PDB file of C-alpha atoms and ligand atoms in Angstrom:
ATOM      1  CA  MET X 104     193.553  98.100  42.125  1.00 81.00           C
ATOM      2  CA  LEU X 105     191.873 100.213  39.628  1.00 94.00           C
ATOM      3  CA  ASP X 106     192.223  97.678  37.244  1.00 97.00           C
ATOM      4  CA  GLN X 107     190.034  95.241  39.906  1.00 97.00           C
ATOM      5  CA  LEU X 108     187.243  98.298  39.400  1.00 97.00           C
ATOM      6  CA  ILE X 109     187.129  98.390  35.653  1.00 97.00           C
ATOM      7  CA  GLU X 110     187.134  94.457  35.933  1.00 97.00           C
ATOM      8  CA  ASN X 111     184.050  95.068  37.840  1.00 97.00           C
ATOM      9  CA  ASN X 112     182.058  97.228  35.935  1.00 97.00           C
ATOM     10  CA  ARG X 113     183.003  94.759  32.387  1.00 98.00           C
ATOM     11  CA  HIS X 114     180.758  92.431  34.665  1.00 98.00           C
ATOM     12  CA  TRP X 115     178.456  94.886  36.156  1.00 97.00           C
ATOM     13  CA  ALA X 116     177.670  95.808  32.340  1.00 97.00           C
ATOM     14  CA  HIS X 117     177.675  92.481  30.905  1.00 97.00           C
ATOM     15  CA  LYS X 118     174.793  91.365  33.489  1.00 97.00           C
ATOM     16  CA  LYS X 119     172.965  94.078  32.629  1.00 96.00           C
ATOM     17  CA  THR X 120     172.507  93.551  29.044  1.00 96.00           C
ATOM     18  CA  GLU X 121     172.249  89.347  30.418  1.00 97.00           C
ATOM     19  CA  ILE X 122     169.141  91.003  31.479  1.00 95.00           C
ATOM     20  CA  ASP X 123     167.879  93.244  30.127  1.00 95.00           C
ATOM     21  CA  PRO X 124     169.542  93.139  25.923  1.00 96.00           C
ATOM     22  CA  GLU X 125     167.779  96.894  25.154  1.00 94.00           C
ATOM     23  CA  PHE X 126     169.361  98.354  29.200  1.00 94.00           C
ATOM     24  CA  PHE X 127     171.445 100.945  27.984  1.00 95.00           C
ATOM     25  CA  LYS X 128     170.053 101.359  24.476  1.00 94.00           C
ATOM     26  CA  ARG X 129     166.792 102.713  26.506  1.00 92.00           C
ATOM     27  CA  LEU X 130     169.387 104.738  28.348  1.00 92.00           C
ATOM     28  CA  VAL X 131     171.069 106.334  25.356  1.00 93.00           C
ATOM     29  CA  ALA X 132     167.776 107.660  23.673  1.00 87.00           C
ATOM     30  CA  GLN X 133     166.648 109.733  27.308  1.00 84.00           C
ATOM     31  CA  GLN X 134     166.510 110.036  31.263  1.00 86.00           C
ATOM     32  CA  SER X 135     163.431 110.633  32.628  1.00 93.00           C
ATOM     33  CA  PRO X 136     163.717 109.772  36.380  1.00 97.00           C
ATOM     34  CA  GLU X 137     161.107 110.745  38.448  1.00 98.00           C
ATOM     35  CA  TYR X 138     162.793 111.795  42.017  1.00 98.00           C
ATOM     36  CA  PHE X 139     165.998 113.240  42.809  1.00 98.00           C
ATOM     37  CA  TRP X 140     167.499 112.726  45.681  1.00 98.00           C
ATOM     38  CA  ILE X 141     169.640 115.383  47.366  1.00 98.00           C
ATOM     39  CA  GLY X 142     172.129 113.769  49.632  1.00 98.00           C
ATOM     40  CA  CYS X 143     175.023 113.230  52.123  1.00 98.00           C
ATOM     41  CA  SER X 144     178.660 112.523  50.247  1.00 98.00           C
ATOM     42  CA  ASP X 145     179.135 109.796  52.652  1.00 98.00           C
ATOM     43  CA  SER X 146     180.598 106.256  50.639  1.00 98.00           C
ATOM     44  CA  ARG X 147     177.662 104.320  53.328  1.00 97.00           C
ATOM     45  CA  VAL X 148     174.878 106.197  52.103  1.00 97.00           C
ATOM     46  CA  PRO X 149     174.708 104.969  47.988  1.00 97.00           C
ATOM     47  CA  ALA X 150     171.569 106.483  46.597  1.00 98.00           C
ATOM     48  CA  ASN X 151     170.331 104.559  43.872  1.00 97.00           C
ATOM     49  CA  GLU X 152     171.276 101.010  45.751  1.00 97.00           C
ATOM     50  CA  ILE X 153     169.227 102.130  49.166  1.00 97.00           C
ATOM     51  CA  VAL X 154     166.362 102.149  46.915  1.00 98.00           C
ATOM     52  CA  ASN X 155     167.195  99.785  44.280  1.00 97.00           C
ATOM     53  CA  LEU X 156     166.623 101.967  41.369  1.00 96.00           C
ATOM     54  CA  ASP X 157     168.611 101.534  38.056  1.00 93.00           C
ATOM     55  CA  PRO X 158     170.683 103.926  36.346  1.00 94.00           C
ATOM     56  CA  GLY X 159     168.079 106.864  34.913  1.00 95.00           C
ATOM     57  CA  GLU X 160     165.592 106.677  37.652  1.00 96.00           C
ATOM     58  CA  LEU X 161     166.883 108.666  39.898  1.00 97.00           C
ATOM     59  CA  PHE X 162     168.814 112.283  39.797  1.00 98.00           C
ATOM     60  CA  VAL X 163     171.189 112.899  42.196  1.00 98.00           C
ATOM     61  CA  HIS X 164     172.917 115.213  43.867  1.00 98.00           C
ATOM     62  CA  ARG X 165     175.005 115.008  46.730  1.00 98.00           C
ATOM     63  CA  ASN X 166     177.096 117.353  48.811  1.00 98.00           C
ATOM     64  CA  VAL X 167     178.808 117.066  52.622  1.00 98.00           C
ATOM     65  CA  ALA X 168     176.050 116.749  55.384  1.00 98.00           C
ATOM     66  CA  ASN X 169     172.749 116.896  52.545  1.00 98.00           C
ATOM     67  CA  LEU X 170     172.833 120.847  52.109  1.00 98.00           C
ATOM     68  CA  ALA X 171     170.697 122.735  49.989  1.00 98.00           C
ATOM     69  CA  PRO X 172     171.832 126.338  50.637  1.00 97.00           C
ATOM     70  CA  SER X 173     170.503 129.061  48.547  1.00 95.00           C
ATOM     71  CA  GLN X 174     173.553 130.826  47.900  1.00 94.00           C
ATOM     72  CA  ASP X 175     174.646 126.895  46.487  1.00 97.00           C
ATOM     73  CA  ALA X 176     174.636 127.960  42.801  1.00 97.00           C
ATOM     74  CA  ASN X 177     175.944 124.048  42.260  1.00 98.00           C
ATOM     75  CA  TYR X 178     172.695 122.537  43.998  1.00 98.00           C
ATOM     76  CA  LEU X 179     170.558 125.414  42.944  1.00 98.00           C
ATOM     77  CA  SER X 180     171.407 124.346  39.386  1.00 98.00           C
ATOM     78  CA  VAL X 181     170.768 120.911  40.214  1.00 98.00           C
ATOM     79  CA  LEU X 182     167.155 121.540  40.741  1.00 98.00           C
ATOM     80  CA  GLN X 183     166.989 123.831  38.318  1.00 98.00           C
ATOM     81  CA  TYR X 184     167.379 120.681  36.117  1.00 98.00           C
ATOM     82  CA  ALA X 185     165.731 118.709  37.802  1.00 98.00           C
ATOM     83  CA  VAL X 186     162.416 120.622  38.115  1.00 98.00           C
ATOM     84  CA  GLN X 187     162.081 122.916  34.827  1.00 98.00           C
ATOM     85  CA  VAL X 188     164.095 120.182  32.367  1.00 97.00           C
ATOM     86  CA  LEU X 189     162.981 116.766  33.767  1.00 97.00           C
ATOM     87  CA  LYS X 190     160.016 117.573  35.500  1.00 98.00           C
ATOM     88  CA  VAL X 191     160.686 114.778  38.839  1.00 98.00           C
ATOM     89  CA  LYS X 192     157.442 114.411  41.251  1.00 98.00           C
ATOM     90  CA  HIS X 193     159.288 113.956  44.262  1.00 98.00           C
ATOM     91  CA  VAL X 194     162.371 115.874  45.836  1.00 98.00           C
ATOM     92  CA  MET X 195     163.802 113.402  48.753  1.00 98.00           C
ATOM     93  CA  VAL X 196     166.626 115.418  51.313  1.00 98.00           C
ATOM     94  CA  VAL X 197     168.000 112.050  52.741  1.00 98.00           C
ATOM     95  CA  GLY X 198     169.946 113.056  55.636  1.00 98.00           C
ATOM     96  CA  HIS X 199     171.352 109.671  58.030  1.00 98.00           C
ATOM     97  CA  TYR X 200     172.342 109.011  61.085  1.00 98.00           C
ATOM     98  CA  GLY X 201     176.534 108.976  62.780  1.00 97.00           C
ATOM     99  CA  CYS X 202     176.969 111.737  59.763  1.00 98.00           C
ATOM    100  CA  GLY X 203     180.416 112.873  60.038  1.00 97.00           C
ATOM    101  CA  GLY X 204     179.626 116.640  58.628  1.00 97.00           C
ATOM    102  CA  VAL X 205     176.563 117.249  60.896  1.00 97.00           C
ATOM    103  CA  ARG X 206     179.048 116.482  64.151  1.00 96.00           C
ATOM    104  CA  ALA X 207     182.111 117.958  62.504  1.00 95.00           C
ATOM    105  CA  ALA X 208     179.831 121.640  62.282  1.00 95.00           C
ATOM    106  CA  ILE X 209     179.587 121.454  66.090  1.00 92.00           C
ATOM    107  CA  GLU X 210     182.695 119.867  67.211  1.00 93.00           C
ATOM    108  CA  SER X 211     185.013 120.751  65.127  1.00 85.00           C
ATOM    109  CA  GLN X 212     184.758 124.837  64.195  1.00 77.00           C
ATOM    110  CA  GLY X 213     187.891 125.834  62.438  1.00 85.00           C
ATOM    111  CA  ASP X 214     188.324 128.590  59.417  1.00 87.00           C
ATOM    112  CA  SER X 215     188.582 126.208  56.843  1.00 91.00           C
ATOM    113  CA  LEU X 216     186.283 125.873  53.973  1.00 92.00           C
ATOM    114  CA  ILE X 217     184.233 122.724  55.243  1.00 93.00           C
ATOM    115  CA  ASP X 218     183.439 124.485  58.130  1.00 93.00           C
ATOM    116  CA  HIS X 219     181.944 127.739  56.459  1.00 94.00           C
ATOM    117  CA  TRP X 220     180.358 124.869  54.286  1.00 96.00           C
ATOM    118  CA  LEU X 221     178.383 123.256  57.486  1.00 97.00           C
ATOM    119  CA  SER X 222     177.993 126.469  59.144  1.00 95.00           C
ATOM    120  CA  PRO X 223     173.907 126.068  57.783  1.00 97.00           C
ATOM    121  CA  ILE X 224     174.134 123.211  60.289  1.00 98.00           C
ATOM    122  CA  ARG X 225     175.307 125.192  63.454  1.00 97.00           C
ATOM    123  CA  GLU X 226     172.626 127.921  62.700  1.00 97.00           C
ATOM    124  CA  VAL X 227     169.830 124.599  62.805  1.00 98.00           C
ATOM    125  CA  ALA X 228     171.248 123.519  66.282  1.00 98.00           C
ATOM    126  CA  HIS X 229     170.622 127.130  67.789  1.00 97.00           C
ATOM    127  CA  SER X 230     167.202 127.278  66.593  1.00 97.00           C
ATOM    128  CA  HIS X 231     166.427 123.929  68.398  1.00 98.00           C
ATOM    129  CA  GLN X 232     168.701 124.633  71.054  1.00 97.00           C
ATOM    130  CA  HIS X 233     166.753 124.107  74.085  1.00 98.00           C
ATOM    131  CA  GLU X 234     165.299 120.844  72.517  1.00 97.00           C
ATOM    132  CA  LEU X 235     169.179 119.416  71.774  1.00 97.00           C
ATOM    133  CA  ALA X 236     170.082 120.232  75.285  1.00 97.00           C
ATOM    134  CA  GLU X 237     167.500 118.198  76.708  1.00 98.00           C
ATOM    135  CA  ILE X 238     168.735 114.884  74.970  1.00 97.00           C
ATOM    136  CA  HIS X 239     171.709 113.976  76.770  1.00 97.00           C
ATOM    137  CA  ASP X 240     172.780 110.899  75.588  1.00 97.00           C
ATOM    138  CA  ASP X 241     175.809 111.740  72.866  1.00 95.00           C
ATOM    139  CA  THR X 242     174.489 109.595  69.501  1.00 96.00           C
ATOM    140  CA  GLU X 243     170.835 110.405  70.645  1.00 97.00           C
ATOM    141  CA  HIS X 244     171.696 113.905  70.544  1.00 97.00           C
ATOM    142  CA  PHE X 245     173.148 114.363  67.022  1.00 97.00           C
ATOM    143  CA  ASP X 246     171.015 112.178  65.617  1.00 97.00           C
ATOM    144  CA  ARG X 247     168.257 114.353  66.589  1.00 98.00           C
ATOM    145  CA  LEU X 248     170.313 117.086  64.943  1.00 98.00           C
ATOM    146  CA  CYS X 249     170.880 114.821  61.580  1.00 98.00           C
ATOM    147  CA  GLU X 250     167.043 114.711  61.551  1.00 98.00           C
ATOM    148  CA  LEU X 251     166.318 118.952  62.458  1.00 98.00           C
ATOM    149  CA  ASN X 252     168.911 119.161  59.449  1.00 98.00           C
ATOM    150  CA  VAL X 253     167.131 117.526  56.853  1.00 98.00           C
ATOM    151  CA  ILE X 254     163.615 118.686  58.203  1.00 98.00           C
ATOM    152  CA  ALA X 255     165.825 122.606  57.504  1.00 98.00           C
ATOM    153  CA  GLN X 256     166.590 121.348  53.632  1.00 98.00           C
ATOM    154  CA  VAL X 257     163.339 120.565  52.979  1.00 98.00           C
ATOM    155  CA  ARG X 258     162.446 123.663  54.334  1.00 98.00           C
ATOM    156  CA  ASN X 259     165.252 125.129  51.722  1.00 98.00           C
ATOM    157  CA  VAL X 260     164.097 123.705  48.880  1.00 98.00           C
ATOM    158  CA  ALA X 261     160.695 124.668  49.303  1.00 98.00           C
ATOM    159  CA  LEU X 262     161.732 128.455  49.657  1.00 98.00           C
ATOM    160  CA  THR X 263     163.551 128.224  46.065  1.00 98.00           C
ATOM    161  CA  PRO X 264     161.701 130.157  43.439  1.00 98.00           C
ATOM    162  CA  ILE X 265     162.342 126.903  41.441  1.00 98.00           C
ATOM    163  CA  VAL X 266     159.925 125.063  43.381  1.00 98.00           C
ATOM    164  CA  GLN X 267     157.418 127.898  43.973  1.00 98.00           C
ATOM    165  CA  ASN X 268     157.275 128.460  40.183  1.00 98.00           C
ATOM    166  CA  ALA X 269     156.324 124.665  39.326  1.00 98.00           C
ATOM    167  CA  TRP X 270     153.915 124.877  42.534  1.00 98.00           C
ATOM    168  CA  ARG X 271     152.292 128.428  40.624  1.00 98.00           C
ATOM    169  CA  SER X 272     151.972 126.642  37.215  1.00 98.00           C
ATOM    170  CA  GLY X 273     150.133 123.600  38.644  1.00 98.00           C
ATOM    171  CA  GLN X 274     153.456 120.711  37.712  1.00 98.00           C
ATOM    172  CA  PRO X 275     153.297 118.176  40.421  1.00 98.00           C
ATOM    173  CA  LEU X 276     156.161 117.997  42.787  1.00 98.00           C
ATOM    174  CA  THR X 277     156.448 116.707  46.483  1.00 98.00           C
ATOM    175  CA  ILE X 278     159.720 117.498  48.525  1.00 98.00           C
ATOM    176  CA  HIS X 279     160.274 114.811  51.101  1.00 98.00           C
ATOM    177  CA  GLY X 280     162.929 114.353  54.689  1.00 98.00           C
ATOM    178  CA  TRP X 281     163.913 111.021  55.165  1.00 98.00           C
ATOM    179  CA  VAL X 282     166.777 110.156  57.057  1.00 98.00           C
ATOM    180  CA  TYR X 283     168.656 106.553  56.620  1.00 98.00           C
ATOM    181  CA  SER X 284     170.293 104.366  59.349  1.00 98.00           C
ATOM    182  CA  ILE X 285     173.234 102.915  58.438  1.00 97.00           C
ATOM    183  CA  ALA X 286     172.807 100.077  61.283  1.00 97.00           C
ATOM    184  CA  ASN X 287     169.708  98.727  59.664  1.00 98.00           C
ATOM    185  CA  GLY X 288     169.493 100.111  56.553  1.00 98.00           C
ATOM    186  CA  LEU X 289     166.175 101.748  56.745  1.00 98.00           C
ATOM    187  CA  VAL X 290     164.734 105.253  55.485  1.00 98.00           C
ATOM    188  CA  THR X 291     162.610 106.807  58.157  1.00 98.00           C
ATOM    189  CA  ASP X 292     160.086 109.429  56.408  1.00 98.00           C
ATOM    190  CA  GLN X 293     160.265 112.707  58.782  1.00 98.00           C
ATOM    191  CA  GLY X 294     156.789 113.497  58.198  1.00 98.00           C
ATOM    192  CA  VAL X 295     157.307 116.890  56.415  1.00 98.00           C
ATOM    193  CA  SER X 296     156.591 116.361  52.838  1.00 98.00           C
ATOM    194  CA  VAL X 297     155.180 119.306  51.137  1.00 98.00           C
ATOM    195  CA  ALA X 298     153.279 119.475  47.640  1.00 98.00           C
ATOM    196  CA  ASN X 299     152.029 122.900  48.060  1.00 98.00           C
ATOM    197  CA  PHE X 300     151.344 126.249  49.767  1.00 98.00           C
ATOM    198  CA  ASP X 301     148.893 125.575  52.255  1.00 98.00           C
ATOM    199  CA  ASP X 302     151.500 121.842  52.797  1.00 98.00           C
ATOM    200  CA  ARG X 303     154.350 124.378  53.669  1.00 98.00           C
ATOM    201  CA  GLN X 304     152.461 126.542  55.844  1.00 98.00           C
ATOM    202  CA  ARG X 305     151.243 123.794  57.424  1.00 98.00           C
ATOM    203  CA  VAL X 306     154.432 122.490  57.941  1.00 97.00           C
ATOM    204  CA  PHE X 307     156.730 124.938  58.432  1.00 97.00           C
ATOM    205  CA  ASP X 308     154.756 127.909  59.087  1.00 96.00           C
ATOM    206  CA  ILE X 309     155.470 129.704  56.038  1.00 93.00           C
TER     207      ILE X 309
HETATM  208 ZN1  LIG B 608     176.871 112.190  56.164  1.00 87.97          ZN
END
């Protein structure tokens, strides 16, 4: 089976150079992506493919349920590199409807590592418990929680010293919240884009 993957890779690389002979040579020289994607690890949400971007055009960090917790050194390191070194112009937090991580956060609370990882989603659910209690359809309920989780993570990113320092120094940087639908392949902007302190005040009251 892995032989097939290697074969696929040979075919892909060949096709790339057939269309653009300098493609890989340019990539070796540098990467200068304008976009940083924070998404879910779910195999049905492939970052580059969804927005039709080539290697070199999208910087990517993925974890279960697209979280951006302020104590996670992995995510913060990637964010810092994206903002300070690559100077990306846009950060997209991209959740997706039907996220197993979001559902597991509510339905299977144990004491394993994944339950600990997913605890920020329980906090999101708690702080929106009244709105969520009104949604009786099971799918709609969790889909709304997927949206609320994305919005909470946009807020987290916008509160990091990394982003605040960029804004203070006048570096153009906008944080966006998107939710992807596995059912139709479309992304929905959640309308919480923040590009400066005024935006953050207006959108998040903070
Ligand atoms: Zn997911």
